[in-house]
Amino acid sequence: MLNSLAYTDTRVFKNTVIIGWNVEAAGLYDRIVSAPALGYNVRGFINPNGFKEKSHYKNVPVLGDLELFKDI
């Protein structure tokens, strides 16, 4: 996971990207969402196997592949 900070009201949310696009990545997303007190804001997934446009899981998009990781 990659984190950066975002401030909303008085809470700090860590913008997060999950590197992976498989069942384990989806499970990680579900666990993160089920624990909002952790303060993670999942912005998307990085697909290490190549980018396919319009891919998403529960309205969270695949942002690109590892080649685009630096730009994302």
PDB file with one MODEL, atoms N, CA, C and O in Angstrom:
MODEL        1
ATOM      1  N   MET A   1       0.838  -1.174   0.000  1.00  0.00           N
ATOM      2  CA  MET A   1       0.000   0.000   0.000  1.00  0.00           C
ATOM      3  C   MET A   1       0.879   1.232   0.000  1.00  0.00           C
ATOM      4  O   MET A   1       1.966   1.246   0.577  1.00  0.00           O
ATOM      5  N   LEU A   2       0.391   2.254  -0.652  1.00  0.00           N
ATOM      6  CA  LEU A   2       1.068   3.535  -0.704  1.00  0.00           C
ATOM      7  C   LEU A   2       0.170   4.551  -0.032  1.00  0.00           C
ATOM      8  O   LEU A   2      -1.031   4.587  -0.298  1.00  0.00           O
ATOM      9  N   ASN A   3       0.735   5.376   0.836  1.00  0.00           N
ATOM     10  CA  ASN A   3      -0.063   6.318   1.597  1.00  0.00           C
ATOM     11  C   ASN A   3       0.369   7.752   1.369  1.00  0.00           C
ATOM     12  O   ASN A   3       1.550   8.026   1.156  1.00  0.00           O
ATOM     13  N   SER A   4      -0.586   8.663   1.415  1.00  0.00           N
ATOM     14  CA  SER A   4      -0.335  10.092   1.533  1.00  0.00           C
ATOM     15  C   SER A   4      -1.434  10.614   2.438  1.00  0.00           C
ATOM     16  O   SER A   4      -2.426   9.924   2.667  1.00  0.00           O
ATOM     17  N   LEU A   5      -1.274  11.817   2.955  1.00  0.00           N
ATOM     18  CA  LEU A   5      -2.237  12.328   3.922  1.00  0.00           C
ATOM     19  C   LEU A   5      -3.222  13.280   3.276  1.00  0.00           C
ATOM     20  O   LEU A   5      -2.858  14.074   2.408  1.00  0.00           O
ATOM     21  N   ALA A   6      -4.477  13.194   3.706  1.00  0.00           N
ATOM     22  CA  ALA A   6      -5.520  14.130   3.282  1.00  0.00           C
ATOM     23  C   ALA A   6      -6.277  14.537   4.543  1.00  0.00           C
ATOM     24  O   ALA A   6      -6.608  13.690   5.373  1.00  0.00           O
ATOM     25  N   TYR A   7      -6.550  15.825   4.684  1.00  0.00           N
ATOM     26  CA  TYR A   7      -7.234  16.318   5.862  1.00  0.00           C
ATOM     27  C   TYR A   7      -8.679  16.647   5.535  1.00  0.00           C
ATOM     28  O   TYR A   7      -8.956  17.369   4.577  1.00  0.00           O
ATOM     29  N   THR A   8      -9.601  16.116   6.332  1.00  0.00           N
ATOM     30  CA  THR A   8     -11.011  16.422   6.211  1.00  0.00           C
ATOM     31  C   THR A   8     -11.539  16.675   7.612  1.00  0.00           C
ATOM     32  O   THR A   8     -11.417  15.825   8.494  1.00  0.00           O
ATOM     33  N   ASP A   9     -12.124  17.840   7.811  1.00  0.00           N
ATOM     34  CA  ASP A   9     -12.577  18.245   9.133  1.00  0.00           C
ATOM     35  C   ASP A   9     -11.392  18.165  10.091  1.00  0.00           C
ATOM     36  O   ASP A   9     -10.353  18.772   9.835  1.00  0.00           O
ATOM     37  N   THR A  10     -11.533  17.431  11.181  1.00  0.00           N
ATOM     38  CA  THR A  10     -10.428  17.292  12.124  1.00  0.00           C
ATOM     39  C   THR A  10      -9.748  15.932  12.017  1.00  0.00           C
ATOM     40  O   THR A  10      -8.796  15.649  12.744  1.00  0.00           O
ATOM     41  N   ARG A  11     -10.236  15.099  11.113  1.00  0.00           N
ATOM     42  CA  ARG A  11      -9.647  13.773  10.961  1.00  0.00           C
ATOM     43  C   ARG A  11      -8.618  13.779   9.831  1.00  0.00           C
ATOM     44  O   ARG A  11      -8.723  14.543   8.872  1.00  0.00           O
ATOM     45  N   VAL A  12      -7.642  12.922   9.971  1.00  0.00           N
ATOM     46  CA  VAL A  12      -6.627  12.757   8.935  1.00  0.00           C
ATOM     47  C   VAL A  12      -6.891  11.429   8.244  1.00  0.00           C
ATOM     48  O   VAL A  12      -6.955  10.381   8.887  1.00  0.00           O
ATOM     49  N   PHE A  13      -7.044  11.486   6.925  1.00  0.00           N
ATOM     50  CA  PHE A  13      -7.224  10.280   6.129  1.00  0.00           C
ATOM     51  C   PHE A  13      -5.972  10.053   5.299  1.00  0.00           C
ATOM     52  O   PHE A  13      -5.420  10.986   4.715  1.00  0.00           O
ATOM     53  N   LYS A  14      -5.541   8.827   5.254  1.00  0.00           N
ATOM     54  CA  LYS A  14      -4.361   8.477   4.477  1.00  0.00           C
ATOM     55  C   LYS A  14      -4.812   7.950   3.122  1.00  0.00           C
ATOM     56  O   LYS A  14      -5.366   6.855   3.027  1.00  0.00           O
ATOM     57  N   ASN A  15      -4.570   8.741   2.064  1.00  0.00           N
ATOM     58  CA  ASN A  15      -4.880   8.261   0.723  1.00  0.00           C
ATOM     59  C   ASN A  15      -4.007   7.052   0.438  1.00  0.00           C
ATOM     60  O   ASN A  15      -2.795   7.082   0.651  1.00  0.00           O
ATOM     61  N   THR A  16      -4.632   5.991  -0.045  1.00  0.00           N
ATOM     62  CA  THR A  16      -3.956   4.701  -0.170  1.00  0.00           C
ATOM     63  C   THR A  16      -4.221   4.093  -1.536  1.00  0.00           C
ATOM     64  O   THR A  16      -5.330   4.179  -2.063  1.00  0.00           O
ATOM     65  N   VAL A  17      -3.204   3.484  -2.095  1.00  0.00           N
ATOM     66  CA  VAL A  17      -3.335   2.721  -3.334  1.00  0.00           C
ATOM     67  C   VAL A  17      -2.939   1.282  -3.012  1.00  0.00           C
ATOM     68  O   VAL A  17      -1.893   1.037  -2.411  1.00  0.00           O
ATOM     69  N   ILE A  18      -3.778   0.342  -3.415  1.00  0.00           N
ATOM     70  CA  ILE A  18      -3.483  -1.072  -3.207  1.00  0.00           C
ATOM     71  C   ILE A  18      -2.801  -1.599  -4.459  1.00  0.00           C
ATOM     72  O   ILE A  18      -3.335  -1.486  -5.562  1.00  0.00           O
ATOM     73  N   ILE A  19      -1.615  -2.176  -4.280  1.00  0.00           N
ATOM     74  CA  ILE A  19      -0.896  -2.761  -5.406  1.00  0.00           C
ATOM     75  C   ILE A  19      -1.287  -4.227  -5.478  1.00  0.00           C
ATOM     76  O   ILE A  19      -0.907  -5.037  -4.632  1.00  0.00           O
ATOM     77  N   GLY A  20      -2.046  -4.540  -6.499  1.00  0.00           N
ATOM     78  CA  GLY A  20      -2.562  -5.886  -6.695  1.00  0.00           C
ATOM     79  C   GLY A  20      -3.929  -5.798  -7.325  1.00  0.00           C
ATOM     80  O   GLY A  20      -4.644  -4.815  -7.136  1.00  0.00           O
ATOM     81  N   TRP A  21      -4.292  -6.807  -8.064  1.00  0.00           N
ATOM     82  CA  TRP A  21      -5.598  -6.856  -8.708  1.00  0.00           C
ATOM     83  C   TRP A  21      -6.015  -8.315  -8.789  1.00  0.00           C
ATOM     84  O   TRP A  21      -6.008  -8.943  -9.848  1.00  0.00           O
ATOM     85  N   ASN A  22      -6.387  -8.833  -7.595  1.00  0.00           N
ATOM     86  CA  ASN A  22      -6.796 -10.224  -7.493  1.00  0.00           C
ATOM     87  C   ASN A  22      -7.697 -10.372  -6.268  1.00  0.00           C
ATOM     88  O   ASN A  22      -8.089  -9.377  -5.658  1.00  0.00           O
ATOM     89  N   VAL A  23      -8.015 -11.578  -5.922  1.00  0.00           N
ATOM     90  CA  VAL A  23      -8.905 -11.842  -4.789  1.00  0.00           C
ATOM     91  C   VAL A  23      -8.311 -11.304  -3.491  1.00  0.00           C
ATOM     92  O   VAL A  23      -9.040 -10.767  -2.657  1.00  0.00           O
ATOM     93  N   GLU A  24      -7.012 -11.440  -3.311  1.00  0.00           N
ATOM     94  CA  GLU A  24      -6.376 -10.951  -2.093  1.00  0.00           C
ATOM     95  C   GLU A  24      -6.450  -9.424  -1.995  1.00  0.00           C
ATOM     96  O   GLU A  24      -6.657  -8.883  -0.909  1.00  0.00           O
ATOM     97  N   ALA A  25      -6.282  -8.733  -3.122  1.00  0.00           N
ATOM     98  CA  ALA A  25      -6.378  -7.265  -3.134  1.00  0.00           C
ATOM     99  C   ALA A  25      -7.802  -6.833  -2.804  1.00  0.00           C
ATOM    100  O   ALA A  25      -8.001  -5.877  -2.054  1.00  0.00           O
ATOM    101  N   ALA A  26      -8.781  -7.519  -3.350  1.00  0.00           N
ATOM    102  CA  ALA A  26     -10.180  -7.201  -3.050  1.00  0.00           C
ATOM    103  C   ALA A  26     -10.481  -7.453  -1.575  1.00  0.00           C
ATOM    104  O   ALA A  26     -11.185  -6.669  -0.938  1.00  0.00           O
ATOM    105  N   GLY A  27      -9.953  -8.535  -1.041  1.00  0.00           N
ATOM    106  CA  GLY A  27     -10.136  -8.834   0.383  1.00  0.00           C
ATOM    107  C   GLY A  27      -9.493  -7.786   1.273  1.00  0.00           C
ATOM    108  O   GLY A  27     -10.056  -7.407   2.300  1.00  0.00           O
ATOM    109  N   LEU A  28      -8.320  -7.318   0.885  1.00  0.00           N
ATOM    110  CA  LEU A  28      -7.655  -6.251   1.633  1.00  0.00           C
ATOM    111  C   LEU A  28      -8.502  -4.990   1.609  1.00  0.00           C
ATOM    112  O   LEU A  28      -8.678  -4.339   2.639  1.00  0.00           O
ATOM    113  N   TYR A  29      -9.029  -4.643   0.442  1.00  0.00           N
ATOM    114  CA  TYR A  29      -9.909  -3.473   0.342  1.00  0.00           C
ATOM    115  C   TYR A  29     -11.105  -3.624   1.289  1.00  0.00           C
ATOM    116  O   TYR A  29     -11.432  -2.694   2.026  1.00  0.00           O
ATOM    117  N   ASP A  30     -11.748  -4.777   1.270  1.00  0.00           N
ATOM    118  CA  ASP A  30     -12.908  -5.000   2.137  1.00  0.00           C
ATOM    119  C   ASP A  30     -12.545  -4.866   3.614  1.00  0.00           C
ATOM    120  O   ASP A  30     -13.321  -4.306   4.389  1.00  0.00           O
ATOM    121  N   ARG A  31     -11.388  -5.366   4.012  1.00  0.00           N
ATOM    122  CA  ARG A  31     -10.965  -5.245   5.411  1.00  0.00           C
ATOM    123  C   ARG A  31     -10.680  -3.791   5.782  1.00  0.00           C
ATOM    124  O   ARG A  31     -11.017  -3.354   6.882  1.00  0.00           O
ATOM    125  N   ILE A  32     -10.064  -3.042   4.873  1.00  0.00           N
ATOM    126  CA  ILE A  32      -9.773  -1.636   5.136  1.00  0.00           C
ATOM    127  C   ILE A  32     -11.071  -0.843   5.294  1.00  0.00           C
ATOM    128  O   ILE A  32     -11.202  -0.035   6.213  1.00  0.00           O
ATOM    129  N   VAL A  33     -12.017  -1.076   4.403  1.00  0.00           N
ATOM    130  CA  VAL A  33     -13.293  -0.355   4.445  1.00  0.00           C
ATOM    131  C   VAL A  33     -14.087  -0.707   5.703  1.00  0.00           C
ATOM    132  O   VAL A  33     -14.821   0.127   6.232  1.00  0.00           O
ATOM    133  N   SER A  34     -13.942  -1.919   6.168  1.00  0.00           N
ATOM    134  CA  SER A  34     -14.683  -2.337   7.361  1.00  0.00           C
ATOM    135  C   SER A  34     -14.104  -1.758   8.648  1.00  0.00           C
ATOM    136  O   SER A  34     -14.693  -1.914   9.718  1.00  0.00           O
ATOM    137  N   ALA A  35     -12.954  -1.090   8.552  1.00  0.00           N
ATOM    138  CA  ALA A  35     -12.322  -0.496   9.738  1.00  0.00           C
ATOM    139  C   ALA A  35     -12.022   0.985   9.475  1.00  0.00           C
ATOM    140  O   ALA A  35     -10.854   1.359   9.359  1.00  0.00           O
ATOM    141  N   PRO A  36     -13.052   1.834   9.380  1.00  0.00           N
ATOM    142  CA  PRO A  36     -12.832   3.245   9.048  1.00  0.00           C
ATOM    143  C   PRO A  36     -11.987   3.995  10.078  1.00  0.00           C
ATOM    144  O   PRO A  36     -11.398   5.028   9.758  1.00  0.00           O
ATOM    145  N   ALA A  37     -11.923   3.498  11.284  1.00  0.00           N
ATOM    146  CA  ALA A  37     -11.124   4.164  12.315  1.00  0.00           C
ATOM    147  C   ALA A  37      -9.639   4.166  11.977  1.00  0.00           C
ATOM    148  O   ALA A  37      -8.881   4.968  12.522  1.00  0.00           O
ATOM    149  N   LEU A  38      -9.216   3.274  11.080  1.00  0.00           N
ATOM    150  CA  LEU A  38      -7.812   3.258  10.667  1.00  0.00           C
ATOM    151  C   LEU A  38      -7.446   4.502   9.871  1.00  0.00           C
ATOM    152  O   LEU A  38      -6.283   4.903   9.842  1.00  0.00           O
ATOM    153  N   GLY A  39      -8.435   5.114   9.225  1.00  0.00           N
ATOM    154  CA  GLY A  39      -8.205   6.358   8.499  1.00  0.00           C
ATOM    155  C   GLY A  39      -7.678   6.200   7.093  1.00  0.00           C
ATOM    156  O   GLY A  39      -7.123   7.150   6.540  1.00  0.00           O
ATOM    157  N   TYR A  40      -7.831   5.027   6.491  1.00  0.00           N
ATOM    158  CA  TYR A  40      -7.370   4.830   5.118  1.00  0.00           C
ATOM    159  C   TYR A  40      -8.455   5.239   4.128  1.00  0.00           C
ATOM    160  O   TYR A  40      -9.630   4.931   4.331  1.00  0.00           O
ATOM    161  N   ASN A  41      -8.075   5.917   3.082  1.00  0.00           N
ATOM    162  CA  ASN A  41      -8.961   6.291   1.989  1.00  0.00           C
ATOM    163  C   ASN A  41      -8.405   5.641   0.728  1.00  0.00           C
ATOM    164  O   ASN A  41      -7.484   6.174   0.108  1.00  0.00           O
ATOM    165  N   VAL A  42      -8.956   4.496   0.347  1.00  0.00           N
ATOM    166  CA  VAL A  42      -8.434   3.765  -0.804  1.00  0.00           C
ATOM    167  C   VAL A  42      -8.852   4.503  -2.073  1.00  0.00           C
ATOM    168  O   VAL A  42     -10.039   4.619  -2.377  1.00  0.00           O
ATOM    169  N   ARG A  43      -7.857   4.998  -2.807  1.00  0.00           N
ATOM    170  CA  ARG A  43      -8.104   5.765  -4.025  1.00  0.00           C
ATOM    171  C   ARG A  43      -8.162   4.885  -5.263  1.00  0.00           C
ATOM    172  O   ARG A  43      -8.731   5.276  -6.282  1.00  0.00           O
ATOM    173  N   GLY A  44      -7.568   3.681  -5.175  1.00  0.00           N
ATOM    174  CA  GLY A  44      -7.602   2.795  -6.328  1.00  0.00           C
ATOM    175  C   GLY A  44      -6.637   1.642  -6.188  1.00  0.00           C
ATOM    176  O   GLY A  44      -5.994   1.455  -5.155  1.00  0.00           O
ATOM    177  N   PHE A  45      -6.554   0.873  -7.262  1.00  0.00           N
ATOM    178  CA  PHE A  45      -5.688  -0.298  -7.340  1.00  0.00           C
ATOM    179  C   PHE A  45      -4.646  -0.081  -8.432  1.00  0.00           C
ATOM    180  O   PHE A  45      -4.891   0.625  -9.410  1.00  0.00           O
ATOM    181  N   ILE A  46      -3.498  -0.689  -8.254  1.00  0.00           N
ATOM    182  CA  ILE A  46      -2.477  -0.779  -9.291  1.00  0.00           C
ATOM    183  C   ILE A  46      -2.456  -2.240  -9.736  1.00  0.00           C
ATOM    184  O   ILE A  46      -2.264  -3.135  -8.914  1.00  0.00           O
ATOM    185  N   ASN A  47      -2.653  -2.482 -11.023  1.00  0.00           N
ATOM    186  CA  ASN A  47      -2.643  -3.841 -11.548  1.00  0.00           C
ATOM    187  C   ASN A  47      -1.246  -4.164 -12.067  1.00  0.00           C
ATOM    188  O   ASN A  47      -0.848  -3.651 -13.112  1.00  0.00           O
ATOM    189  N   PRO A  48      -0.493  -5.005 -11.357  1.00  0.00           N
ATOM    190  CA  PRO A  48       0.865  -5.325 -11.800  1.00  0.00           C
ATOM    191  C   PRO A  48       0.901  -6.170 -13.065  1.00  0.00           C
ATOM    192  O   PRO A  48       1.962  -6.320 -13.672  1.00  0.00           O
ATOM    193  N   ASN A  49      -0.225  -6.719 -13.472  1.00  0.00           N
ATOM    194  CA  ASN A  49      -0.277  -7.576 -14.658  1.00  0.00           C
ATOM    195  C   ASN A  49      -0.708  -6.842 -15.915  1.00  0.00           C
ATOM    196  O   ASN A  49      -0.945  -7.471 -16.947  1.00  0.00           O
ATOM    197  N   GLY A  50      -0.811  -5.535 -15.846  1.00  0.00           N
ATOM    198  CA  GLY A  50      -1.231  -4.753 -17.007  1.00  0.00           C
ATOM    199  C   GLY A  50      -2.547  -4.048 -16.752  1.00  0.00           C
ATOM    200  O   GLY A  50      -3.414  -4.554 -16.040  1.00  0.00           O
ATOM    201  N   PHE A  51      -2.681  -2.894 -17.332  1.00  0.00           N
ATOM    202  CA  PHE A  51      -3.842  -2.039 -17.114  1.00  0.00           C
ATOM    203  C   PHE A  51      -4.952  -2.351 -18.098  1.00  0.00           C
ATOM    204  O   PHE A  51      -4.717  -2.443 -19.303  1.00  0.00           O
ATOM    205  N   LYS A  52      -6.155  -2.513 -17.586  1.00  0.00           N
ATOM    206  CA  LYS A  52      -7.340  -2.685 -18.426  1.00  0.00           C
ATOM    207  C   LYS A  52      -8.291  -1.558 -18.063  1.00  0.00           C
ATOM    208  O   LYS A  52      -8.714  -1.435 -16.913  1.00  0.00           O
ATOM    209  N   GLU A  53      -8.623  -0.741 -19.045  1.00  0.00           N
ATOM    210  CA  GLU A  53      -9.488   0.394 -18.776  1.00  0.00           C
ATOM    211  C   GLU A  53     -10.850  -0.049 -18.258  1.00  0.00           C
ATOM    212  O   GLU A  53     -11.351  -1.123 -18.593  1.00  0.00           O
ATOM    213  N   LYS A  54     -11.421   0.800 -17.447  1.00  0.00           N
ATOM    214  CA  LYS A  54     -12.754   0.610 -16.879  1.00  0.00           C
ATOM    215  C   LYS A  54     -12.842  -0.565 -15.920  1.00  0.00           C
ATOM    216  O   LYS A  54     -13.942  -1.050 -15.657  1.00  0.00           O
ATOM    217  N   SER A  55     -11.729  -1.035 -15.393  1.00  0.00           N
ATOM    218  CA  SER A  55     -11.766  -2.062 -14.367  1.00  0.00           C
ATOM    219  C   SER A  55     -11.965  -1.383 -13.021  1.00  0.00           C
ATOM    220  O   SER A  55     -11.405  -0.318 -12.763  1.00  0.00           O
ATOM    221  N   HIS A  56     -12.757  -2.001 -12.177  1.00  0.00           N
ATOM    222  CA  HIS A  56     -12.986  -1.456 -10.849  1.00  0.00           C
ATOM    223  C   HIS A  56     -13.505  -2.558  -9.931  1.00  0.00           C
ATOM    224  O   HIS A  56     -13.954  -3.612 -10.382  1.00  0.00           O
ATOM    225  N   TYR A  57     -13.432  -2.284  -8.640  1.00  0.00           N
ATOM    226  CA  TYR A  57     -13.997  -3.160  -7.623  1.00  0.00           C
ATOM    227  C   TYR A  57     -14.761  -2.270  -6.664  1.00  0.00           C
ATOM    228  O   TYR A  57     -14.172  -1.399  -6.024  1.00  0.00           O
ATOM    229  N   LYS A  58     -16.052  -2.474  -6.555  1.00  0.00           N
ATOM    230  CA  LYS A  58     -16.913  -1.674  -5.692  1.00  0.00           C
ATOM    231  C   LYS A  58     -16.708  -0.177  -5.923  1.00  0.00           C
ATOM    232  O   LYS A  58     -16.551   0.591  -4.974  1.00  0.00           O
ATOM    233  N   ASN A  59     -16.712   0.218  -7.173  1.00  0.00           N
ATOM    234  CA  ASN A  59     -16.560   1.613  -7.601  1.00  0.00           C
ATOM    235  C   ASN A  59     -15.189   2.216  -7.303  1.00  0.00           C
ATOM    236  O   ASN A  59     -15.023   3.433  -7.388  1.00  0.00           O
ATOM    237  N   VAL A  60     -14.217   1.397  -6.959  1.00  0.00           N
ATOM    238  CA  VAL A  60     -12.840   1.868  -6.771  1.00  0.00           C
ATOM    239  C   VAL A  60     -12.064   1.416  -8.005  1.00  0.00           C
ATOM    240  O   VAL A  60     -11.975   0.217  -8.270  1.00  0.00           O
ATOM    241  N   PRO A  61     -11.500   2.357  -8.763  1.00  0.00           N
ATOM    242  CA  PRO A  61     -10.929   2.015 -10.066  1.00  0.00           C
ATOM    243  C   PRO A  61      -9.521   1.432  -9.995  1.00  0.00           C
ATOM    244  O   PRO A  61      -8.792   1.606  -9.019  1.00  0.00           O
ATOM    245  N   VAL A  62      -9.176   0.735 -11.069  1.00  0.00           N
ATOM    246  CA  VAL A  62      -7.779   0.390 -11.319  1.00  0.00           C
ATOM    247  C   VAL A  62      -7.177   1.632 -11.966  1.00  0.00           C
ATOM    248  O   VAL A  62      -7.638   2.069 -13.020  1.00  0.00           O
ATOM    249  N   LEU A  63      -6.164   2.194 -11.349  1.00  0.00           N
ATOM    250  CA  LEU A  63      -5.582   3.451 -11.799  1.00  0.00           C
ATOM    251  C   LEU A  63      -4.523   3.276 -12.869  1.00  0.00           C
ATOM    252  O   LEU A  63      -4.201   4.221 -13.589  1.00  0.00           O
ATOM    253  N   GLY A  64      -3.988   2.087 -12.977  1.00  0.00           N
ATOM    254  CA  GLY A  64      -2.946   1.834 -13.967  1.00  0.00           C
ATOM    255  C   GLY A  64      -2.156   0.600 -13.595  1.00  0.00           C
ATOM    256  O   GLY A  64      -2.561  -0.188 -12.740  1.00  0.00           O
ATOM    257  N   ASP A  65      -1.016   0.448 -14.256  1.00  0.00           N
ATOM    258  CA  ASP A  65      -0.144  -0.685 -13.965  1.00  0.00           C
ATOM    259  C   ASP A  65       1.152  -0.167 -13.341  1.00  0.00           C
ATOM    260  O   ASP A  65       1.280   1.021 -13.048  1.00  0.00           O
ATOM    261  N   LEU A  66       2.099  -1.064 -13.146  1.00  0.00           N
ATOM    262  CA  LEU A  66       3.342  -0.661 -12.474  1.00  0.00           C
ATOM    263  C   LEU A  66       4.132   0.373 -13.252  1.00  0.00           C
ATOM    264  O   LEU A  66       4.861   1.166 -12.655  1.00  0.00           O
ATOM    265  N   GLU A  67       4.003   0.384 -14.579  1.00  0.00           N
ATOM    266  CA  GLU A  67       4.703   1.391 -15.371  1.00  0.00           C
ATOM    267  C   GLU A  67       4.197   2.802 -15.083  1.00  0.00           C
ATOM    268  O   GLU A  67       4.948   3.771 -15.197  1.00  0.00           O
ATOM    269  N   LEU A  68       2.924   2.916 -14.710  1.00  0.00           N
ATOM    270  CA  LEU A  68       2.321   4.219 -14.394  1.00  0.00           C
ATOM    271  C   LEU A  68       2.398   4.563 -12.916  1.00  0.00           C
ATOM    272  O   LEU A  68       1.964   5.639 -12.504  1.00  0.00           O
ATOM    273  N   PHE A  69       2.946   3.661 -12.117  1.00  0.00           N
ATOM    274  CA  PHE A  69       2.940   3.822 -10.660  1.00  0.00           C
ATOM    275  C   PHE A  69       3.555   5.158 -10.229  1.00  0.00           C
ATOM    276  O   PHE A  69       2.999   5.845  -9.373  1.00  0.00           O
ATOM    277  N   LYS A  70       4.668   5.519 -10.801  1.00  0.00           N
ATOM    278  CA  LYS A  70       5.345   6.764 -10.419  1.00  0.00           C
ATOM    279  C   LYS A  70       4.445   7.980 -10.683  1.00  0.00           C
ATOM    280  O   LYS A  70       4.424   8.918  -9.886  1.00  0.00           O
ATOM    281  N   ASP A  71       3.715   7.966 -11.783  1.00  0.00           N
ATOM    282  CA  ASP A  71       2.824   9.079 -12.120  1.00  0.00           C
ATOM    283  C   ASP A  71       1.575   9.112 -11.238  1.00  0.00           C
ATOM    284  O   ASP A  71       1.038  10.180 -10.947  1.00  0.00           O
ATOM    285  N   ILE A  72       1.133   7.962 -10.829  1.00  0.00           N
ATOM    286  CA  ILE A  72      -0.080   7.882 -10.003  1.00  0.00           C
ATOM    287  C   ILE A  72       0.244   8.384  -8.607  1.00  0.00           C
ATOM    288  O   ILE A  72      -0.630   8.407  -7.740  1.00  0.00           O
TER     289      ILE A  72
ENDMDL
END
